DNA sequence: GGCGAAATGGACGATTTCGTCCAGTTTATG
DNA sequence: CATAAACTGGACGAAATCGTCCATTTCGCC
């Protein structure tokens, strides 16, 4: 398993130190999620964490390194929430459950219509190339988790043998991201749902045609 | 026609003044497109325009007003480039032409994989609510142009009578935006093309089913 | 307990950035 | 051509922001 570099660069790290460090990253991630990377000040981080400036520079050489850690945390968090859901995908029904879970879990937490990864990517992609690459890796991993599920659907005969799970996964994640952007901008969750419905219809279009009963109305 | 306030707030405006003002907006728009809103400094704008600080504050009360003008310009530019294309949409073939034009025109200009409106929206949506509303209006207009084309396709009988052009347009624009985001992050235009192909397949799924030959494979 | 390293607090400096001010120049118009 | 208003240049101030420094406290370990 590839070490993210969180623990390696600081030779020795006390339990308290590790806790503080993690708290800094988590708090910064939250601030950057809500107001953006550039708009998040190190002084804000210091205040929100209840620490002093020297801590920040004790654990991170500069702001860019802190951003890198935030991204690493986002990857870890994405995998730990998405993997359990996507690993269970074996049918269209499971995929619909995943879609519903995406929408309802966001709604329940009262979070803004925004993807923690997508919004990050949009802001830093043209500015910090290392960050951009890391975020590309996150998207790649995400698409991989989804593609694995689609591959299972193909192997089990639900999807057409000619289906490319990877390409399908790219399309679905793109729809998800675009749906988030429109939903946030218009302050309305319907664009997100519409986009996800399109994506799932697109997957459904690759369902192996049943021998009879072609006229069923789906959705 | 709703005046955007470009000419109204300055009672008299010399030809030279108007030219300078427009140049400021255009240059700022370009800088913000390439490096983001927060990362674009007023001093950078001053340097890039070859003007001095007082001009900026002669024409615009503050940075937020300048951002507002940039957004207004983006709307104008979007309409002037998208409307000629989308007004001609009367069939799936036209829609495919629009898709190809989107991809190739970006490629020819050597621009980054980024939507001038989407990237703007992602950055300011959670920060300046006025800007967010304006951008929502742009998306709404854009979707309207596309929906009109889809409505023509429905009226001419190419699309199913039960089709909702507006909802379809939302889905297509979402795919476009998500495709842009993935393309920029992964530095690869394929996600954009995959997303647009999905969107067009989704429209195609609403093509009125021919009376016979139901088992045709689309795509 | 004692020693060295890690962890912490908070002031401080350098730079950037937004916005102001005022003196000088150009333009429109009688 | 004279005058007022639009236009312009560039220095300047105030605040924000990144990053540094050093004294002090806490922790790990013998």
Coordinates of C-alpha atoms (C1' of nucleotides) in Angstrom, one line a residue:
Chain A
X1 CA 0.0 0.0 0.0
X2 CA 1.5 3.3 -1.0
X3 CA 2.3 5.5 1.9
X4 CA 0.8 8.9 1.4
X5 CA 3.7 10.5 3.1
X6 CA 1.6 11.6 6.1
X7 CA 3.7 9.8 8.6
X8 CA 7.0 9.4 6.9
X9 CA 8.3 12.9 6.6
X10 CA 8.2 13.6 10.4
X11 CA 10.6 11.1 11.8
X12 CA 9.1 10.9 15.3
X13 CA 5.5 11.9 16.0
X14 CA 3.9 11.9 19.4
X15 CA 0.3 10.7 19.8
X16 CA -0.7 14.3 20.6
X17 CA 1.2 15.6 17.7
X18 CA -0.4 13.2 15.3
X19 CA -3.8 14.1 16.7
X20 CA -3.1 17.8 16.2
X21 CA -1.8 17.2 12.7
X22 CA -4.9 15.2 11.7
X23 CA -7.1 17.9 13.2
X24 CA -5.4 20.6 11.2
X25 CA -5.9 18.6 8.0
X26 CA -9.5 17.8 8.7
X27 CA -10.4 21.4 9.7
X28 CA -8.6 22.8 6.7
X29 CA -10.4 20.3 4.4
X30 CA -13.7 21.5 5.8
X31 CA -12.9 25.2 5.4
X32 CA -11.6 24.6 1.9
X33 CA -14.7 22.6 1.0
X34 CA -17.0 25.4 2.1
X35 CA -15.2 28.5 0.9
X36 CA -12.6 27.3 -1.5
X37 CA -8.9 26.9 -1.4
X38 CA -7.7 30.4 -2.2
X39 CA -10.3 31.9 0.1
X40 CA -9.1 29.8 3.0
X41 CA -6.5 31.7 5.0
X42 CA -3.9 30.1 7.2
X43 CA -5.0 32.4 9.9
X44 CA -8.5 31.0 9.6
X45 CA -7.1 27.5 9.9
X46 CA -5.2 28.6 13.0
X47 CA -8.3 30.1 14.5
X48 CA -10.6 27.2 13.6
X49 CA -8.1 24.7 15.1
X50 CA -7.4 26.7 18.2
X51 CA -3.7 26.4 17.6
X52 CA -1.0 28.9 16.8
X53 CA 0.9 29.7 13.7
X54 CA 4.0 27.7 14.6
X55 CA 2.0 24.4 14.7
X56 CA 1.0 24.8 11.1
X57 CA 4.6 25.4 10.0
X58 CA 5.8 22.7 12.4
X59 CA 3.8 20.1 10.6
X60 CA 3.7 21.5 7.1
X61 CA 6.4 23.4 5.2
X62 CA 3.8 25.7 3.4
X63 CA 0.3 26.1 2.3
X64 CA 0.8 23.9 -0.8
X65 CA 1.9 21.0 1.4
X66 CA -1.2 21.4 3.5
X67 CA -3.4 21.4 0.4
X68 CA -1.6 18.2 -0.7
X69 CA -2.5 16.6 2.7
X70 CA -6.1 17.7 2.3
X71 CA -6.3 16.0 -1.1
X72 CA -4.8 12.9 0.4
X73 CA -7.4 12.9 3.1
X74 CA -10.2 13.4 0.5
X75 CA -8.9 10.4 -1.4
X76 CA -9.0 8.3 1.8
X77 CA -12.4 9.5 2.7
X78 CA -13.8 9.0 -0.8
X79 CA -12.6 5.4 -0.8
X80 CA -13.9 4.7 2.7
X81 CA -17.4 5.9 1.8
X82 CA -17.7 4.9 -1.9
X83 CA -16.0 1.6 -1.8
X84 CA -18.5 -0.1 0.6
X85 CA -21.3 1.1 -1.7
X86 CA -19.8 0.4 -5.1
X87 CA -18.3 -3.0 -4.1
X88 CA -21.9 -4.2 -3.7
X89 CA -23.0 -3.2 -7.1
X90 CA -24.0 -6.3 -9.1
X91 CA -27.1 -5.1 -10.9
X92 CA -29.0 -2.1 -12.1
X93 CA -30.9 -2.2 -8.9
X94 CA -27.7 -1.8 -6.9
X95 CA -26.6 1.1 -9.1
X96 CA -29.9 2.8 -8.4
X97 CA -29.4 2.3 -4.7
X98 CA -26.0 4.0 -5.1
X99 CA -27.6 6.9 -6.9
X100 CA -30.2 7.3 -4.2
X101 CA -27.6 7.1 -1.5
X102 CA -25.6 9.8 -3.1
X103 CA -28.5 12.2 -3.1
X104 CA -30.1 11.4 0.2
X105 CA -26.8 11.2 2.2
X106 CA -25.9 14.7 1.0
X107 CA -29.4 15.9 1.8
X108 CA -29.4 14.5 5.3
X109 CA -26.1 16.1 6.1
X110 CA -27.4 19.4 4.9
X111 CA -24.2 19.8 2.8
X112 CA -24.1 22.2 -0.1
X113 CA -24.6 20.8 -3.6
X114 CA -20.9 20.3 -4.1
X115 CA -18.5 17.5 -4.5
X116 CA -15.5 17.8 -2.2
X117 CA -13.3 16.4 -4.9
X118 CA -14.8 18.1 -7.9
X119 CA -14.8 21.6 -6.4
X120 CA -11.2 21.1 -5.3
X121 CA -10.2 19.9 -8.8
X122 CA -11.8 22.8 -10.5
X123 CA -10.0 25.3 -8.4
X124 CA -6.5 23.9 -8.2
X125 CA -6.3 22.1 -11.6
X126 CA -4.9 25.1 -13.4
X127 CA -2.8 26.3 -10.6
X128 CA -1.0 23.5 -8.7
X129 CA 0.0 20.7 -11.1
X130 CA 0.9 18.3 -8.3
X131 CA -2.5 18.7 -6.8
X132 CA -4.1 18.3 -10.2
X133 CA -2.3 15.0 -10.7
X134 CA -3.4 13.8 -7.3
X135 CA -7.0 14.7 -8.0
X136 CA -6.8 13.0 -11.3
X137 CA -5.7 9.9 -9.4
X138 CA -8.7 10.2 -7.1
X139 CA -11.0 10.4 -10.1
X140 CA -9.2 7.4 -11.6
X141 CA -9.7 5.4 -8.4
X142 CA -13.3 6.4 -8.2
X143 CA -14.0 5.4 -11.8
X144 CA -12.2 2.1 -11.1
X145 CA -14.5 1.3 -8.2
X146 CA -17.5 2.0 -10.3
X147 CA -16.0 0.2 -13.4
X148 CA -15.5 -2.9 -11.2
X149 CA -19.1 -3.0 -10.4
X150 CA -20.1 -2.5 -14.0
X151 CA -17.7 -5.3 -15.0
X152 CA -19.4 -7.6 -12.5
X153 CA -22.7 -6.7 -14.2
X154 CA -21.2 -7.6 -17.5
X155 CA -19.8 -10.8 -16.3
X156 CA -23.0 -11.9 -14.7
X157 CA -24.7 -11.3 -18.1
X158 CA -26.7 -8.3 -17.1
X159 CA -24.7 -6.0 -19.4
X160 CA -23.9 -6.6 -23.0
X161 CA -20.5 -8.4 -23.5
X162 CA -19.3 -5.6 -25.7
X163 CA -19.7 -3.0 -22.9
X164 CA -16.6 -1.1 -21.8
X165 CA -17.0 -0.6 -18.0
X166 CA -14.3 1.9 -17.8
X167 CA -15.8 4.2 -20.4
X168 CA -19.2 3.8 -18.8
X169 CA -17.8 4.8 -15.5
X170 CA -16.1 7.9 -16.9
X171 CA -19.5 9.0 -18.3
X172 CA -21.3 8.4 -15.0
X173 CA -18.8 10.3 -12.9
X174 CA -18.9 13.1 -15.4
X175 CA -22.6 13.3 -15.1
X176 CA -22.3 13.3 -11.4
X177 CA -19.8 16.2 -11.4
X178 CA -21.8 18.2 -13.9
X179 CA -24.9 17.6 -11.9
X180 CA -23.2 18.9 -8.8
X181 CA -22.1 22.0 -10.5
X182 CA -25.5 22.9 -11.9
X183 CA -27.2 22.0 -8.6
X184 CA -24.9 24.3 -6.7
X185 CA -25.1 27.2 -9.1
X186 CA -28.9 27.0 -9.4
X187 CA -29.4 26.1 -5.8
X188 CA -31.6 23.2 -6.8
X189 CA -30.9 19.5 -6.5
X190 CA -32.9 18.6 -9.5
X191 CA -30.1 19.0 -12.0
X192 CA -28.1 16.5 -10.0
X193 CA -30.9 14.0 -10.1
X194 CA -31.6 14.6 -13.8
X195 CA -27.9 14.1 -14.6
X196 CA -27.7 10.9 -12.5
X197 CA -30.8 9.6 -14.1
X198 CA -29.3 10.2 -17.5
X199 CA -26.2 8.4 -16.5
X200 CA -28.1 5.4 -15.2
X201 CA -30.2 5.3 -18.3
X202 CA -27.0 5.3 -20.3
X203 CA -25.8 2.2 -18.3
X204 CA -29.3 0.7 -18.8
X205 CA -28.9 1.1 -22.5
X206 CA -26.2 -1.5 -22.3
X207 CA -28.4 -4.0 -20.5
X208 CA -28.5 -7.2 -22.6
X209 CA -31.7 -7.1 -24.5
X210 CA -34.2 -9.6 -23.1
X211 CA -35.7 -12.0 -25.6
X212 CA -39.2 -10.7 -25.1
X213 CA -41.1 -7.9 -23.4
X214 CA -39.3 -5.0 -25.1
X215 CA -42.0 -2.4 -24.4
X216 CA -41.6 -2.2 -20.7
X217 CA -41.5 1.4 -19.4
X218 CA -38.5 1.9 -17.2
X219 CA -38.0 4.4 -14.4
Chain B
X1 CA -34.1 43.9 -23.3
X2 CA -32.8 44.2 -19.8
X3 CA -29.9 46.6 -19.6
X4 CA -27.0 45.0 -17.8
X5 CA -26.0 48.3 -16.3
X6 CA -22.8 48.5 -18.3
X7 CA -23.6 51.8 -19.8
X8 CA -26.2 53.2 -17.5
X9 CA -24.2 53.8 -14.3
X10 CA -21.7 56.1 -16.0
X11 CA -23.8 59.0 -17.2
X12 CA -21.5 60.1 -20.0
X13 CA -18.9 57.8 -21.5
X14 CA -16.5 58.9 -24.2
X15 CA -15.7 56.6 -27.0
X16 CA -12.2 56.2 -25.7
X17 CA -13.5 55.6 -22.2
X18 CA -15.9 52.9 -23.4
X19 CA -13.1 51.2 -25.3
X20 CA -10.9 51.2 -22.2
X21 CA -13.7 49.9 -20.1
X22 CA -14.4 47.0 -22.5
X23 CA -10.7 46.2 -22.7
X24 CA -10.5 46.0 -19.0
X25 CA -13.4 43.6 -18.8
X26 CA -12.1 41.4 -21.7
X27 CA -8.6 41.3 -20.2
X28 CA -9.9 40.5 -16.8
X29 CA -12.1 37.8 -18.2
X30 CA -9.2 36.2 -19.9
X31 CA -7.0 36.3 -16.8
X32 CA -9.8 34.9 -14.6
X33 CA -10.4 32.2 -17.1
X34 CA -6.9 31.0 -17.1
X35 CA -5.9 31.4 -13.4
X36 CA -9.2 31.7 -11.5
X37 CA -11.0 34.6 -9.9
X38 CA -9.3 34.7 -6.5
X39 CA -5.9 34.2 -8.1
X40 CA -6.3 37.2 -10.4
X41 CA -5.0 40.3 -8.9
X42 CA -6.1 43.8 -9.7
X43 CA -2.5 44.7 -10.2
X44 CA -2.3 41.9 -12.8
X45 CA -5.3 43.4 -14.5
X46 CA -3.7 46.8 -14.5
X47 CA -0.4 45.5 -15.9
X48 CA -2.1 43.3 -18.6
X49 CA -4.3 46.2 -19.7
X50 CA -1.5 48.7 -19.7
X51 CA -3.5 51.1 -17.6
X52 CA -3.2 52.5 -14.1
X53 CA -5.0 51.7 -10.9
X54 CA -7.2 54.8 -11.0
X55 CA -8.9 53.6 -14.3
X56 CA -10.0 50.4 -12.6
X57 CA -11.7 52.3 -9.8
X58 CA -12.9 55.0 -12.2
X59 CA -15.0 52.4 -14.0
X60 CA -15.7 49.9 -11.3
X61 CA -16.3 50.5 -7.6
X62 CA -14.5 47.3 -6.5
X63 CA -13.4 43.9 -7.6
X64 CA -16.8 42.4 -7.1
X65 CA -18.3 44.8 -9.6
X66 CA -15.6 43.9 -12.1
X67 CA -16.4 40.2 -11.6
X68 CA -20.0 41.0 -12.3
X69 CA -19.1 42.7 -15.6
X70 CA -16.9 39.7 -16.5
X71 CA -19.9 37.4 -15.9
X72 CA -22.1 39.7 -18.0
X73 CA -19.6 39.6 -20.8
X74 CA -19.5 35.8 -20.5
X75 CA -23.2 35.6 -20.9
X76 CA -23.1 37.8 -24.0
X77 CA -20.2 35.8 -25.5
X78 CA -21.9 32.5 -24.7
X79 CA -25.1 33.6 -26.5
X80 CA -23.3 35.0 -29.5
X81 CA -21.4 31.8 -30.0
X82 CA -23.9 29.2 -28.9
X83 CA -27.1 30.7 -30.3
X84 CA -26.0 30.5 -34.0
X85 CA -25.2 26.9 -33.5
X86 CA -28.1 25.8 -31.4
X87 CA -30.7 27.7 -33.4
X88 CA -29.9 25.5 -36.3
X89 CA -30.6 22.3 -34.4
X90 CA -33.5 20.5 -35.9
X91 CA -32.3 16.9 -35.9
X92 CA -29.9 14.5 -34.2
X93 CA -27.5 15.2 -37.0
X94 CA -27.4 18.8 -36.1
X95 CA -26.9 18.0 -32.5
X96 CA -23.9 15.9 -33.4
X97 CA -22.6 18.8 -35.4
X98 CA -22.9 21.0 -32.3
X99 CA -21.0 18.4 -30.2
X100 CA -18.2 18.2 -32.8
X101 CA -18.0 21.9 -33.0
X102 CA -17.7 22.2 -29.2
X103 CA -14.7 19.8 -29.2
X104 CA -12.9 20.9 -32.3
X105 CA -13.3 24.7 -31.7
X106 CA -11.8 24.3 -28.3
X107 CA -9.0 22.2 -29.8
X108 CA -8.2 24.6 -32.5
X109 CA -7.9 27.6 -30.2
X110 CA -5.6 25.5 -28.0
X111 CA -7.6 26.5 -25.0
X112 CA -7.5 24.5 -21.8
X113 CA -10.2 21.9 -21.1
X114 CA -12.3 24.3 -19.2
X115 CA -15.7 26.0 -19.6
X116 CA -15.4 29.7 -19.1
X117 CA -18.8 29.7 -17.4
X118 CA -18.5 26.4 -15.4
X119 CA -15.1 27.2 -13.9
X120 CA -16.3 30.6 -13.0
X121 CA -19.5 29.1 -11.4
X122 CA -17.6 26.6 -9.4
X123 CA -15.3 29.2 -7.9
X124 CA -17.8 32.0 -7.0
X125 CA -21.0 30.0 -6.4
X126 CA -20.3 29.6 -2.7
X127 CA -18.8 33.1 -2.3
X128 CA -20.6 35.8 -4.1
X129 CA -24.3 35.1 -4.2
X130 CA -25.0 37.8 -6.8
X131 CA -22.5 36.3 -9.1
X132 CA -23.9 32.9 -8.5
X133 CA -27.4 34.0 -9.5
X134 CA -26.1 35.6 -12.7
X135 CA -24.3 32.4 -13.6
X136 CA -27.4 30.4 -12.9
X137 CA -29.1 32.8 -15.3
X138 CA -26.5 32.0 -17.9
X139 CA -27.0 28.3 -17.5
X140 CA -30.7 28.8 -17.7
X141 CA -30.3 30.7 -21.0
X142 CA -28.0 28.1 -22.4
X143 CA -30.3 25.3 -21.5
X144 CA -33.1 27.3 -23.1
X145 CA -31.3 27.6 -26.4
X146 CA -30.7 23.9 -26.4
X147 CA -34.2 23.1 -25.2
X148 CA -35.6 25.1 -28.1
X149 CA -33.7 23.0 -30.5
X150 CA -34.9 19.8 -28.8
X151 CA -38.4 21.1 -28.9
X152 CA -38.1 21.7 -32.6
X153 CA -37.0 18.1 -32.9
X154 CA -40.0 17.0 -30.9
X155 CA -42.4 19.1 -33.0
X156 CA -41.0 17.8 -36.2
X157 CA -41.7 14.3 -35.0
X158 CA -38.1 13.2 -34.5
X159 CA -38.4 13.1 -30.8
X160 CA -41.1 11.3 -28.8
X161 CA -44.1 13.6 -28.0
X162 CA -43.7 12.8 -24.3
X163 CA -40.1 14.2 -24.3
X164 CA -39.3 17.1 -21.9
X165 CA -36.9 19.3 -23.8
X166 CA -35.9 21.3 -20.8
X167 CA -35.0 18.3 -18.7
X168 CA -33.1 16.8 -21.6
X169 CA -31.2 20.1 -22.0
X170 CA -30.3 20.1 -18.3
X171 CA -28.8 16.7 -18.6
X172 CA -26.8 17.5 -21.7
X173 CA -25.3 20.7 -20.1
X174 CA -24.5 18.7 -17.0
X175 CA -22.7 16.1 -19.0
X176 CA -20.8 18.9 -20.8
X177 CA -19.7 20.5 -17.6
X178 CA -18.7 17.2 -16.0
X179 CA -16.8 16.3 -19.1
X180 CA -14.9 19.5 -19.0
X181 CA -14.0 19.1 -15.3
X182 CA -12.7 15.5 -15.8
X183 CA -10.9 16.5 -19.0
X184 CA -9.1 19.4 -17.3
X185 CA -8.2 17.4 -14.2
X186 CA -6.9 14.4 -16.2
X187 CA -5.5 16.5 -19.0
X188 CA -7.2 14.4 -21.6
X189 CA -10.1 15.3 -23.8
X190 CA -11.6 11.9 -23.9
X191 CA -13.7 12.3 -20.8
X192 CA -15.3 15.3 -22.5
X193 CA -16.1 13.3 -25.6
X194 CA -17.3 10.3 -23.6
X195 CA -19.6 12.5 -21.6
X196 CA -21.0 14.3 -24.7
X197 CA -21.5 10.9 -26.4
X198 CA -23.5 9.8 -23.4
X199 CA -25.6 12.9 -23.5
X200 CA -26.4 12.5 -27.2
X201 CA -27.2 8.9 -26.7
X202 CA -29.6 10.0 -24.0
X203 CA -31.3 12.4 -26.4
X204 CA -31.3 9.6 -29.0
X205 CA -33.1 7.4 -26.6
X206 CA -36.1 9.8 -27.0
X207 CA -36.1 9.5 -30.7
X208 CA -39.6 8.3 -31.8
X209 CA -39.5 4.6 -32.1
X210 CA -40.0 3.5 -35.7
X211 CA -43.0 1.3 -36.2
X212 CA -40.9 -1.7 -37.1
X213 CA -37.3 -2.8 -36.6
X214 CA -37.3 -2.5 -32.8
X215 CA -34.1 -4.4 -32.3
X216 CA -31.8 -2.0 -33.9
X217 CA -28.6 -1.3 -31.9
X218 CA -28.1 2.4 -31.4
X219 CA -24.8 4.2 -30.7
Chain C
dG1 C1' 13.9 12.7 38.4
dG2 C1' 16.3 14.4 34.3
dC3 C1' 17.5 15.1 29.6
dG4 C1' 16.6 15.8 24.7
dA5 C1' 13.2 16.2 21.3
dA6 C1' 8.7 17.2 20.1
dA7 C1' 4.9 20.4 20.7
dT8 C1' 3.2 24.9 21.5
dG9 C1' 2.2 30.2 21.9
dG10 C1' 2.4 34.4 20.1
dA11 C1' 4.8 38.3 18.5
dC12 C1' 7.1 39.9 14.4
dG13 C1' 8.6 41.0 9.5
dA14 C1' 8.1 41.1 4.5
dT15 C1' 5.2 41.1 0.9
dT16 C1' 0.9 41.3 -1.5
dT17 C1' -3.4 43.3 -2.4
dC18 C1' -7.3 46.1 -2.2
dG19 C1' -8.6 50.6 -2.4
dT20 C1' -7.7 56.0 -2.1
dC21 C1' -5.9 60.4 -3.4
dC22 C1' -4.6 64.1 -6.1
dA23 C1' -2.4 66.4 -9.7
dG24 C1' -2.1 66.5 -14.6
dT25 C1' -4.1 65.5 -19.5
dT26 C1' -7.6 64.8 -23.1
dT27 C1' -12.2 65.4 -24.9
dA28 C1' -16.8 67.4 -25.7
dT29 C1' -19.2 71.5 -26.5
dG30 C1' -20.7 76.4 -26.1
Chain D
dC1 C1' -10.7 79.0 -27.5
dA2 C1' -12.5 78.4 -23.0
dT3 C1' -14.5 75.6 -19.5
dA4 C1' -16.2 71.6 -17.4
dA5 C1' -16.2 67.0 -17.1
dA6 C1' -14.2 62.8 -18.5
dC7 C1' -10.0 60.5 -18.5
dT8 C1' -5.3 59.2 -16.9
dG9 C1' -0.9 58.3 -14.2
dG10 C1' 1.3 56.8 -10.2
dA11 C1' 2.3 57.3 -5.5
dC12 C1' 0.4 56.2 -1.2
dG13 C1' -2.1 54.0 3.0
dA14 C1' -4.3 50.2 5.4
dA15 C1' -5.2 45.7 6.0
dA16 C1' -4.5 40.9 5.0
dT17 C1' -1.6 37.1 4.4
dC18 C1' 2.3 34.1 4.2
dG19 C1' 6.0 32.7 6.6
dT20 C1' 9.9 33.2 10.5
dC21 C1' 11.7 33.3 15.2
dC22 C1' 12.4 32.2 19.8
dA23 C1' 11.0 31.3 24.4
dT24 C1' 8.2 28.0 26.9
dT25 C1' 5.8 23.7 28.0
dT26 C1' 5.0 18.9 27.4
dC27 C1' 6.3 14.2 26.2
dG28 C1' 9.2 9.9 25.5
dC29 C1' 12.6 7.5 27.6
dC30 C1' 16.6 6.2 30.5

